[in-house]
Amino acid sequence: MTDTALIVIDMQVDFCAPGGWVDQLGEDVSNTRAVIAPIAALLDRCRSAGMSIVHTREGHRPDLADLHANKRWRTRVHGLGIGDTGRQGRILTRGEPGWQIVPELSPRADEMVIDKPGKGAFHATALDLLLRSRGLRHLLIAGVTTDCCVQATMREAAERGYAATLLEECCAAVEARNHEATLDILRAGGGRWGRVMRSADALNELGA
Amino acid sequence: MSFRQVAASPYAWPFDGAWSAADTALLAIDLQLWLMRALARQDVEEAATQLIEAARRAAVPVLFTARIGLDDHRPIDPALVDSRPPASGEASAILPALEPPSTFDVIERRGWSAFTGTALDQILRARGVRNLIFCGATTDGAVHTTMREANDRGYECLLVENACCAQVAAHHEAILRITRFGNGLFGTTARVAAIVNVLEGNAQ
């Protein structure tokens, strides 16, 4: 367990809470909200076991210098662009209310927080450096959304030689069928990028 | 010479209008003899061939990737064809009908993403490439992993629906759906005919 970290992906108001970005786009946040309680329980157990914990937040600098033009354009056409002002401040912009991690899952002072401008948590961040410098080689992955940033981070982790375990009931997508399809793809071929497990099984295996 | 936008879903590609042979490349992922033989998808081979030939006639650069040995990676379950490339050497052989003019046009990769441990990003940036068209195999494996990384790097990506395939058809369809979600999480998707039409008949 000393080489294992729990990484909680993008449990931010903009993705998981009423009034956040996804909610303002007119999409349903009930799936992404539903994993808050299981992840809170997971954090309790991992903290008690002394496991290393990483939180990620997707977001861009206030000057949007790290926002690709096509990402900005796609989100604007979709209804509300990154960097534009919504009901919880500027969408996915660092420091804004909507960009914060939901209060139920707030990081503690001694936990790593990774601010990422892309979908994968390794892209353009110090995550790989922080994990390697601590001797962390196995990642337990939770958070949102399964089909987007969670899957991206799992593929990136495998690519860098980490063992990755996706905690299936602690992940969600906006659309349930995309969550299920992603799990099917990740399980295929015996798990091309790692394993998909229930968190109780993964933690029991670790003795956590 | 610039080309007009390609009719695509959920949005016409590229997002910012015209494209040209100077700012675009076609990435042909793992159209390797051994893999395509295993997948046995003649329709996809033919569609990819049609696309690649049209790109070549229009002087759009075509870069191939080829997965070679995975000596430096942890073992992966061999159940999926993606997971067991033959030993280095014959491994990188591309379908003979598509053979690139130079072996330098084949990016040999060891990971799932063609960006991992390769000069792909450097090659694309040095050429001024901003737009990428993706075809090949498998849709949910190397094609999608590479396209995700390309998207995070800011390339404007087009996935060619009928010029790529997965071992499991449902996985191919799911990747198309996820790619298009939210007005294009990772880019947009089109069929070969839409691209060839623009390349061949409708230059501005």
Tab-separated table of C-alpha atoms in Angstrom:
chain	number	residue	atom	x	y	z
A	1	MET	CA	0.000	0.000	0.000
A	2	THR	CA	2.986	2.321	0.429
A	3	ASP	CA	3.272	2.437	-3.357
A	4	THR	CA	-0.435	3.140	-3.947
A	5	ALA	CA	-2.216	6.458	-4.385
A	6	LEU	CA	-5.894	7.230	-4.651
A	7	ILE	CA	-6.540	9.783	-7.397
A	8	VAL	CA	-9.924	11.517	-7.387
A	9	ILE	CA	-10.625	13.132	-10.744
A	10	ASP	CA	-12.430	16.474	-11.187
A	11	MET	CA	-15.140	16.246	-8.490
A	12	GLN	CA	-15.845	19.928	-9.089
A	13	VAL	CA	-18.973	22.026	-8.772
A	14	ASP	CA	-18.923	22.597	-12.553
A	15	PHE	CA	-19.336	18.856	-13.172
A	16	CYS	CA	-21.178	17.590	-10.103
A	17	ALA	CA	-23.360	20.239	-8.505
A	18	PRO	CA	-26.550	22.168	-9.194
A	19	GLY	CA	-25.688	25.526	-10.730
A	20	GLY	CA	-22.377	24.254	-12.116
A	21	TRP	CA	-21.403	24.139	-15.785
A	22	VAL	CA	-22.960	20.773	-16.710
A	23	ASP	CA	-26.171	21.741	-14.951
A	24	GLN	CA	-26.245	25.094	-16.770
A	25	LEU	CA	-25.830	23.266	-20.089
A	26	GLY	CA	-29.162	21.654	-19.328
A	27	GLU	CA	-27.671	18.225	-18.715
A	28	ASP	CA	-28.433	15.966	-15.799
A	29	VAL	CA	-25.960	15.994	-12.907
A	30	SER	CA	-27.653	13.184	-11.001
A	31	ASN	CA	-25.109	10.586	-12.188
A	32	THR	CA	-22.072	12.683	-11.326
A	33	ARG	CA	-23.624	13.703	-7.984
A	34	ALA	CA	-24.402	10.122	-7.106
A	35	VAL	CA	-20.725	9.240	-6.679
A	36	ILE	CA	-20.042	11.953	-4.102
A	37	ALA	CA	-21.155	9.757	-1.186
A	38	PRO	CA	-19.229	6.646	-2.298
A	39	ILE	CA	-16.109	8.733	-2.897
A	40	ALA	CA	-16.478	10.371	0.532
A	41	ALA	CA	-16.562	6.905	2.091
A	42	LEU	CA	-13.593	5.869	-0.033
A	43	LEU	CA	-11.603	8.921	1.079
A	44	ASP	CA	-12.371	8.123	4.739
A	45	ARG	CA	-11.087	4.603	4.392
A	46	CYS	CA	-7.979	5.589	2.412
A	47	ARG	CA	-7.163	8.416	4.827
A	48	SER	CA	-7.493	6.055	7.786
A	49	ALA	CA	-5.138	3.645	6.070
A	50	GLY	CA	-2.589	6.414	5.494
A	51	MET	CA	-2.749	6.122	1.707
A	52	SER	CA	-1.412	8.933	-0.491
A	53	ILE	CA	-4.260	10.956	-1.976
A	54	VAL	CA	-4.356	13.108	-5.097
A	55	HIS	CA	-7.221	15.342	-6.243
A	56	THR	CA	-7.415	16.842	-9.711
A	57	ARG	CA	-9.262	19.893	-10.979
A	58	GLU	CA	-9.833	20.687	-14.637
A	59	GLY	CA	-9.463	24.394	-15.161
A	60	HIS	CA	-7.761	27.136	-17.058
A	61	ARG	CA	-5.765	30.198	-16.109
A	62	PRO	CA	-7.868	33.369	-15.818
A	63	ASP	CA	-6.098	34.760	-18.918
A	64	LEU	CA	-6.978	31.495	-20.738
A	65	ALA	CA	-3.404	31.238	-22.011
A	66	ASP	CA	-3.649	27.450	-21.569
A	67	LEU	CA	-6.987	27.074	-23.381
A	68	HIS	CA	-6.814	25.730	-26.916
A	69	ALA	CA	-8.947	27.649	-29.410
A	70	ASN	CA	-10.868	24.536	-30.472
A	71	LYS	CA	-11.749	23.590	-26.878
A	72	ARG	CA	-13.066	27.090	-26.261
A	73	TRP	CA	-15.031	27.101	-29.536
A	74	ARG	CA	-16.623	23.675	-28.981
A	75	THR	CA	-17.810	24.551	-25.485
A	76	ARG	CA	-19.184	27.927	-26.609
A	77	VAL	CA	-21.136	26.358	-29.446
A	78	HIS	CA	-22.382	23.735	-26.994
A	79	GLY	CA	-23.993	26.535	-24.994
A	80	LEU	CA	-21.555	27.984	-22.466
A	81	GLY	CA	-17.853	28.326	-23.165
A	82	ILE	CA	-14.905	27.754	-20.883
A	83	GLY	CA	-13.896	31.129	-19.470
A	84	ASP	CA	-17.361	32.620	-20.003
A	85	THR	CA	-19.361	33.811	-17.019
A	86	GLY	CA	-22.068	31.549	-15.646
A	87	ARG	CA	-23.990	31.294	-12.404
A	88	GLN	CA	-20.944	29.963	-10.497
A	89	GLY	CA	-18.424	32.384	-11.946
A	90	ARG	CA	-16.327	31.796	-15.059
A	91	ILE	CA	-16.655	28.261	-16.410
A	92	LEU	CA	-13.759	25.915	-15.539
A	93	THR	CA	-11.566	28.862	-14.655
A	94	ARG	CA	-9.133	28.610	-11.769
A	95	GLY	CA	-10.252	30.330	-8.594
A	96	GLU	CA	-13.927	30.552	-9.535
A	97	PRO	CA	-16.724	28.998	-7.392
A	98	GLY	CA	-17.690	26.488	-10.090
A	99	TRP	CA	-14.114	25.266	-10.426
A	100	GLN	CA	-13.857	24.290	-6.735
A	101	ILE	CA	-14.039	20.694	-5.588
A	102	VAL	CA	-17.457	19.978	-4.067
A	103	PRO	CA	-17.348	20.695	-0.313
A	104	GLU	CA	-18.159	17.096	0.634
A	105	LEU	CA	-14.833	16.002	-0.911
A	106	SER	CA	-12.582	18.939	-0.057
A	107	PRO	CA	-8.890	18.078	-0.141
A	108	ARG	CA	-7.011	18.167	3.133
A	109	ALA	CA	-3.912	20.297	3.526
A	110	ASP	CA	-1.515	17.359	3.196
A	111	GLU	CA	-3.084	15.965	0.011
A	112	MET	CA	-1.818	16.624	-3.493
A	113	VAL	CA	-3.989	18.764	-5.762
A	114	ILE	CA	-3.273	18.781	-9.484
A	115	ASP	CA	-4.626	21.572	-11.665
A	116	LYS	CA	-4.907	20.301	-15.210
A	117	PRO	CA	-5.732	22.117	-18.437
A	118	GLY	CA	-6.456	18.923	-20.382
A	119	LYS	CA	-8.551	15.838	-19.955
A	120	GLY	CA	-5.699	13.551	-18.930
A	121	ALA	CA	-4.271	14.397	-15.490
A	122	PHE	CA	-0.733	13.731	-16.722
A	123	HIS	CA	-0.965	16.200	-19.596
A	124	ALA	CA	0.907	19.443	-18.862
A	125	THR	CA	1.039	18.802	-15.104
A	126	ALA	CA	3.567	17.683	-12.476
A	127	LEU	CA	1.564	14.555	-11.628
A	128	ASP	CA	4.126	12.091	-12.980
A	129	LEU	CA	6.952	13.881	-11.146
A	130	LEU	CA	5.035	13.966	-7.850
A	131	LEU	CA	4.082	10.290	-8.043
A	132	ARG	CA	7.552	9.096	-9.007
A	133	SER	CA	9.297	11.198	-6.376
A	134	ARG	CA	7.124	9.536	-3.745
A	135	GLY	CA	7.623	6.022	-5.099
A	136	LEU	CA	3.943	5.696	-6.011
A	137	ARG	CA	3.424	3.126	-8.785
A	138	HIS	CA	-0.154	1.937	-8.345
A	139	LEU	CA	-3.130	4.251	-8.835
A	140	LEU	CA	-6.675	3.746	-7.616
A	141	ILE	CA	-8.787	5.956	-9.876
A	142	ALA	CA	-12.163	7.512	-9.005
A	143	GLY	CA	-14.148	10.552	-10.102
A	144	VAL	CA	-15.776	12.034	-13.182
A	145	THR	CA	-16.360	11.599	-15.964
A	146	THR	CA	-15.704	7.958	-16.729
A	147	ASP	CA	-15.737	8.393	-20.499
A	148	CYS	CA	-13.672	11.564	-20.535
A	149	CYS	CA	-11.097	12.551	-17.911
A	150	VAL	CA	-11.165	9.332	-15.874
A	151	GLN	CA	-10.509	7.148	-18.884
A	152	ALA	CA	-7.914	9.593	-20.235
A	153	THR	CA	-5.992	9.490	-16.972
A	154	MET	CA	-6.105	5.694	-16.803
A	155	ARG	CA	-4.748	5.384	-20.352
A	156	GLU	CA	-2.014	7.914	-19.598
A	157	ALA	CA	-1.080	6.121	-16.366
A	158	ALA	CA	-0.728	2.777	-18.125
A	159	GLU	CA	1.325	4.459	-20.835
A	160	ARG	CA	3.783	5.631	-18.194
A	161	GLY	CA	4.106	2.211	-16.580
A	162	TYR	CA	1.787	2.690	-13.605
A	163	ALA	CA	-0.529	-0.070	-12.488
A	164	ALA	CA	-4.019	1.382	-12.634
A	165	THR	CA	-7.205	0.202	-10.953
A	166	LEU	CA	-10.453	1.942	-11.830
A	167	LEU	CA	-12.943	1.893	-8.939
A	168	GLU	CA	-16.133	1.292	-10.853
A	169	GLU	CA	-18.819	2.421	-8.404
A	170	CYS	CA	-16.826	5.569	-7.603
A	171	CYS	CA	-16.860	6.818	-11.220
A	172	ALA	CA	-19.659	8.320	-13.270
A	173	ALA	CA	-20.382	9.877	-16.628
A	174	VAL	CA	-23.103	12.375	-17.456
A	175	GLU	CA	-24.779	9.645	-19.526
A	176	ALA	CA	-24.966	6.205	-17.909
A	177	ARG	CA	-24.595	4.392	-21.245
A	178	ASN	CA	-21.251	6.111	-21.846
A	179	HIS	CA	-20.110	5.068	-18.369
A	180	GLU	CA	-21.068	1.459	-19.092
A	181	ALA	CA	-19.510	1.486	-22.571
A	182	THR	CA	-16.265	2.843	-21.180
A	183	LEU	CA	-16.112	0.124	-18.543
A	184	ASP	CA	-16.716	-2.483	-21.284
A	185	ILE	CA	-13.854	-1.071	-23.345
A	186	LEU	CA	-11.532	-0.907	-20.350
A	187	ARG	CA	-12.333	-4.498	-19.344
A	188	ALA	CA	-11.883	-5.918	-22.859
A	189	GLY	CA	-8.903	-8.113	-23.509
A	190	GLY	CA	-8.338	-8.669	-19.812
A	191	GLY	CA	-7.820	-4.943	-19.212
A	192	ARG	CA	-5.515	-3.261	-21.682
A	193	TRP	CA	-4.850	-0.271	-19.404
A	194	GLY	CA	-5.365	-1.847	-15.994
A	195	ARG	CA	-8.173	-3.290	-13.929
A	196	VAL	CA	-11.769	-2.333	-13.252
A	197	MET	CA	-12.866	-3.296	-9.733
A	198	ARG	CA	-15.252	-2.394	-6.960
A	199	SER	CA	-13.491	-0.276	-4.353
A	200	ALA	CA	-14.181	-2.728	-1.509
A	201	ASP	CA	-12.368	-5.476	-3.425
A	202	ALA	CA	-9.449	-3.230	-4.318
A	203	LEU	CA	-9.035	-1.990	-0.746
A	204	ASN	CA	-9.376	-5.455	0.751
A	205	GLU	CA	-6.689	-6.689	-1.596
A	206	LEU	CA	-4.415	-3.897	-0.339
A	207	GLY	CA	-5.268	-4.541	3.308
A	208	ALA	CA	-6.494	-0.956	3.587
B	1	MET	CA	-4.459	25.751	-51.827
B	2	SER	CA	-7.016	25.439	-49.091
B	3	PHE	CA	-9.925	23.051	-48.819
B	4	ARG	CA	-13.375	23.797	-47.544
B	5	GLN	CA	-14.743	22.348	-44.289
B	6	VAL	CA	-15.651	18.661	-44.221
B	7	ALA	CA	-19.229	17.714	-43.360
B	8	ALA	CA	-18.829	15.956	-40.022
B	9	SER	CA	-20.627	15.174	-36.779
B	10	PRO	CA	-21.191	16.955	-34.418
B	11	TYR	CA	-19.578	19.874	-36.251
B	12	ALA	CA	-17.976	20.583	-39.630
B	13	TRP	CA	-14.216	20.095	-39.522
B	14	PRO	CA	-11.977	21.913	-38.877
B	15	PHE	CA	-13.760	24.125	-36.367
B	16	ASP	CA	-12.112	27.297	-37.700
B	17	GLY	CA	-12.838	26.880	-41.385
B	18	ALA	CA	-10.465	26.018	-44.160
B	19	TRP	CA	-7.585	23.536	-44.077
B	20	SER	CA	-4.740	22.765	-46.409
B	21	ALA	CA	-1.957	20.303	-47.146
B	22	ALA	CA	0.377	22.669	-45.297
B	23	ASP	CA	-1.388	22.527	-41.930
B	24	THR	CA	-2.871	19.027	-41.928
B	25	ALA	CA	-1.678	15.425	-41.709
B	26	LEU	CA	-3.416	12.075	-42.041
B	27	LEU	CA	-2.437	9.622	-39.293
B	28	ALA	CA	-2.862	6.027	-40.360
B	29	ILE	CA	-2.745	4.087	-37.125
B	30	ASP	CA	-1.386	0.552	-37.192
B	31	LEU	CA	-2.452	-0.446	-40.694
B	32	GLN	CA	-0.022	-3.270	-40.189
B	33	LEU	CA	-0.162	-6.457	-42.151
B	34	TRP	CA	-0.411	-8.708	-39.093
B	35	LEU	CA	-3.062	-6.642	-37.343
B	36	MET	CA	-5.306	-6.066	-40.352
B	37	ARG	CA	-5.031	-9.754	-41.222
B	38	ALA	CA	-6.225	-10.567	-37.698
B	39	LEU	CA	-9.092	-8.081	-37.832
B	40	ALA	CA	-10.195	-9.279	-41.297
B	41	ARG	CA	-12.045	-6.092	-42.201
B	42	GLN	CA	-11.726	-5.760	-45.946
B	43	ASP	CA	-14.217	-2.886	-45.954
B	44	VAL	CA	-12.096	-0.848	-43.569
B	45	GLU	CA	-8.912	-1.608	-45.512
B	46	GLU	CA	-10.576	-0.437	-48.705
B	47	ALA	CA	-11.953	2.719	-47.111
B	48	ALA	CA	-8.600	3.577	-45.531
B	49	THR	CA	-6.859	2.923	-48.855
B	50	GLN	CA	-9.256	5.230	-50.665
B	51	LEU	CA	-8.651	7.946	-48.068
B	52	ILE	CA	-4.864	7.588	-48.109
B	53	GLU	CA	-4.696	7.630	-51.898
B	54	ALA	CA	-6.831	10.774	-52.035
B	55	ALA	CA	-4.639	12.455	-49.413
B	56	ARG	CA	-1.513	11.586	-51.375
B	57	ARG	CA	-2.957	12.998	-54.612
B	58	ALA	CA	-3.739	16.227	-52.721
B	59	ALA	CA	-0.229	16.309	-51.195
B	60	VAL	CA	-1.584	15.978	-47.656
B	61	PRO	CA	1.175	14.239	-45.671
B	62	VAL	CA	0.377	10.704	-44.528
B	63	LEU	CA	2.132	9.365	-41.437
B	64	PHE	CA	1.805	5.729	-40.450
B	65	THR	CA	2.196	4.280	-36.991
B	66	ALA	CA	3.209	0.726	-36.260
B	67	ARG	CA	3.126	-0.999	-32.949
B	68	ILE	CA	6.248	-3.001	-32.231
B	69	GLY	CA	7.342	-5.058	-29.236
B	70	LEU	CA	6.311	-4.165	-25.744
B	71	ASP	CA	9.456	-5.310	-23.952
B	72	ASP	CA	9.444	-2.314	-21.663
B	73	HIS	CA	5.782	-2.592	-20.689
B	74	ARG	CA	4.097	-4.839	-18.206
B	75	PRO	CA	2.455	-7.832	-19.828
B	76	ILE	CA	-0.993	-7.269	-21.209
B	77	ASP	CA	-3.546	-10.013	-21.551
B	78	PRO	CA	-3.086	-11.541	-24.997
B	79	ALA	CA	-6.803	-11.978	-25.595
B	80	LEU	CA	-6.997	-8.932	-27.808
B	81	VAL	CA	-5.189	-8.744	-31.112
B	82	ASP	CA	-3.936	-5.277	-30.224
B	83	SER	CA	-1.984	-6.821	-27.400
B	84	ARG	CA	0.257	-9.158	-29.261
B	85	PRO	CA	2.331	-7.650	-32.007
B	86	PRO	CA	4.914	-9.977	-33.504
B	87	ALA	CA	8.582	-9.555	-32.771
B	88	SER	CA	10.308	-6.472	-34.092
B	89	GLY	CA	11.299	-6.617	-37.734
B	90	GLU	CA	8.271	-7.864	-39.624
B	91	ALA	CA	6.152	-6.125	-36.996
B	92	SER	CA	6.128	-2.717	-38.581
B	93	ALA	CA	5.233	-3.906	-42.094
B	94	ILE	CA	2.360	-1.794	-43.438
B	95	LEU	CA	-0.267	-3.185	-45.803
B	96	PRO	CA	1.670	-3.580	-49.076
B	97	ALA	CA	-0.872	-1.586	-51.091
B	98	LEU	CA	-0.241	1.447	-48.888
B	99	GLU	CA	3.470	1.164	-48.427
B	100	PRO	CA	4.887	4.605	-47.653
B	101	PRO	CA	7.657	6.011	-49.837
B	102	SER	CA	10.048	6.156	-46.891
B	103	THR	CA	10.449	4.128	-43.720
B	104	PHE	CA	10.758	7.519	-42.016
B	105	ASP	CA	7.026	7.900	-42.607
B	106	VAL	CA	6.372	5.029	-40.198
B	107	ILE	CA	6.360	6.002	-36.524
B	108	GLU	CA	7.220	2.881	-34.552
B	109	ARG	CA	5.548	2.991	-31.179
B	110	ARG	CA	5.697	0.856	-28.051
B	111	GLY	CA	2.819	2.308	-26.075
B	112	TRP	CA	-0.830	2.769	-26.934
B	113	SER	CA	-0.385	6.388	-27.911
B	114	ALA	CA	1.726	7.209	-30.948
B	115	PHE	CA	3.012	10.219	-28.980
B	116	THR	CA	4.595	8.086	-26.253
B	117	GLY	CA	8.330	7.843	-26.705
B	118	THR	CA	8.249	9.001	-30.322
B	119	ALA	CA	9.054	12.168	-32.273
B	120	LEU	CA	5.488	12.423	-33.580
B	121	ASP	CA	4.668	15.707	-31.837
B	122	GLN	CA	7.965	17.227	-32.930
B	123	ILE	CA	7.464	16.113	-36.540
B	124	LEU	CA	3.950	17.556	-36.660
B	125	ARG	CA	4.927	20.871	-35.099
B	126	ALA	CA	7.986	21.240	-37.293
B	127	ARG	CA	5.724	20.872	-40.331
B	128	GLY	CA	3.206	23.350	-38.947
B	129	VAL	CA	0.467	20.746	-38.643
B	130	ARG	CA	-2.591	21.887	-36.683
B	131	ASN	CA	-5.228	19.494	-38.003
B	132	LEU	CA	-5.152	15.696	-37.803
B	133	ILE	CA	-7.253	13.105	-39.607
B	134	PHE	CA	-7.321	9.663	-37.978
B	135	CYS	CA	-7.899	6.249	-39.519
B	136	GLY	CA	-6.715	2.739	-38.692
B	137	ALA	CA	-7.009	0.235	-35.881
B	138	THR	CA	-8.177	-0.305	-33.350
B	139	THR	CA	-10.759	2.412	-32.787
B	140	ASP	CA	-10.875	1.914	-29.013
B	141	GLY	CA	-7.178	1.093	-28.665
B	142	ALA	CA	-4.390	2.988	-30.366
B	143	VAL	CA	-6.610	5.239	-32.488
B	144	HIS	CA	-8.539	6.644	-29.528
B	145	THR	CA	-5.553	6.795	-27.167
B	146	THR	CA	-3.571	8.762	-29.742
B	147	MET	CA	-6.508	11.018	-30.598
B	148	ARG	CA	-7.078	11.850	-26.922
B	149	GLU	CA	-3.477	12.904	-26.548
B	150	ALA	CA	-3.579	14.875	-29.785
B	151	ASN	CA	-6.683	16.686	-28.565
B	152	ASP	CA	-5.083	17.595	-25.221
B	153	ARG	CA	-2.140	18.932	-27.238
B	154	GLY	CA	-4.479	21.218	-29.175
B	155	TYR	CA	-4.622	19.457	-32.543
B	156	GLU	CA	-7.989	19.692	-34.256
B	157	CYS	CA	-8.970	16.053	-34.786
B	158	LEU	CA	-11.221	14.292	-37.285
B	159	LEU	CA	-11.945	10.584	-36.813
B	160	VAL	CA	-12.870	8.760	-40.006
B	161	GLU	CA	-15.774	6.520	-39.055
B	162	ASN	CA	-15.593	3.854	-41.756
B	163	ALA	CA	-11.802	3.828	-42.087
B	164	CYS	CA	-11.225	2.515	-38.590
B	165	CYS	CA	-12.464	-0.504	-36.660
B	166	ALA	CA	-12.295	-2.293	-33.344
B	167	GLN	CA	-12.310	-5.964	-32.565
B	168	VAL	CA	-15.723	-5.516	-30.967
B	169	ALA	CA	-18.189	-3.500	-33.069
B	170	ALA	CA	-19.958	-2.096	-29.985
B	171	HIS	CA	-16.666	-0.623	-28.786
B	172	HIS	CA	-16.166	1.145	-32.122
B	173	GLU	CA	-19.660	2.620	-31.881
B	174	ALA	CA	-19.155	3.700	-28.251
B	175	ILE	CA	-15.959	5.536	-29.115
B	176	LEU	CA	-17.729	7.403	-31.935
B	177	ARG	CA	-20.507	8.396	-29.509
B	178	ILE	CA	-18.096	9.502	-26.763
B	179	THR	CA	-15.991	11.438	-29.280
B	180	ARG	CA	-19.068	13.390	-30.396
B	181	PHE	CA	-20.474	13.959	-26.881
B	182	GLY	CA	-20.813	17.564	-25.704
B	183	ASN	CA	-20.259	19.035	-29.176
B	184	GLY	CA	-17.094	16.985	-29.638
B	185	LEU	CA	-15.177	15.942	-26.521
B	186	PHE	CA	-12.198	14.908	-28.624
B	187	GLY	CA	-13.079	16.269	-32.056
B	188	THR	CA	-15.548	15.336	-34.729
B	189	THR	CA	-16.263	12.347	-37.027
B	190	ALA	CA	-16.907	11.919	-40.771
B	191	ARG	CA	-16.993	9.224	-43.430
B	192	VAL	CA	-14.328	8.753	-46.086
B	193	ALA	CA	-16.588	9.999	-48.873
B	194	ALA	CA	-17.039	13.392	-47.238
B	195	ILE	CA	-13.297	13.927	-47.011
B	196	VAL	CA	-12.487	12.602	-50.481
B	197	ASN	CA	-15.204	14.804	-51.905
B	198	VAL	CA	-13.526	17.876	-50.451
B	199	LEU	CA	-10.033	16.781	-51.431
B	200	GLU	CA	-10.921	15.968	-55.018
B	201	GLY	CA	-13.660	18.177	-56.190
B	202	ASN	CA	-14.050	21.221	-54.146
B	203	ALA	CA	-10.775	23.009	-53.667
B	204	GLN	CA	-11.266	26.732	-53.283
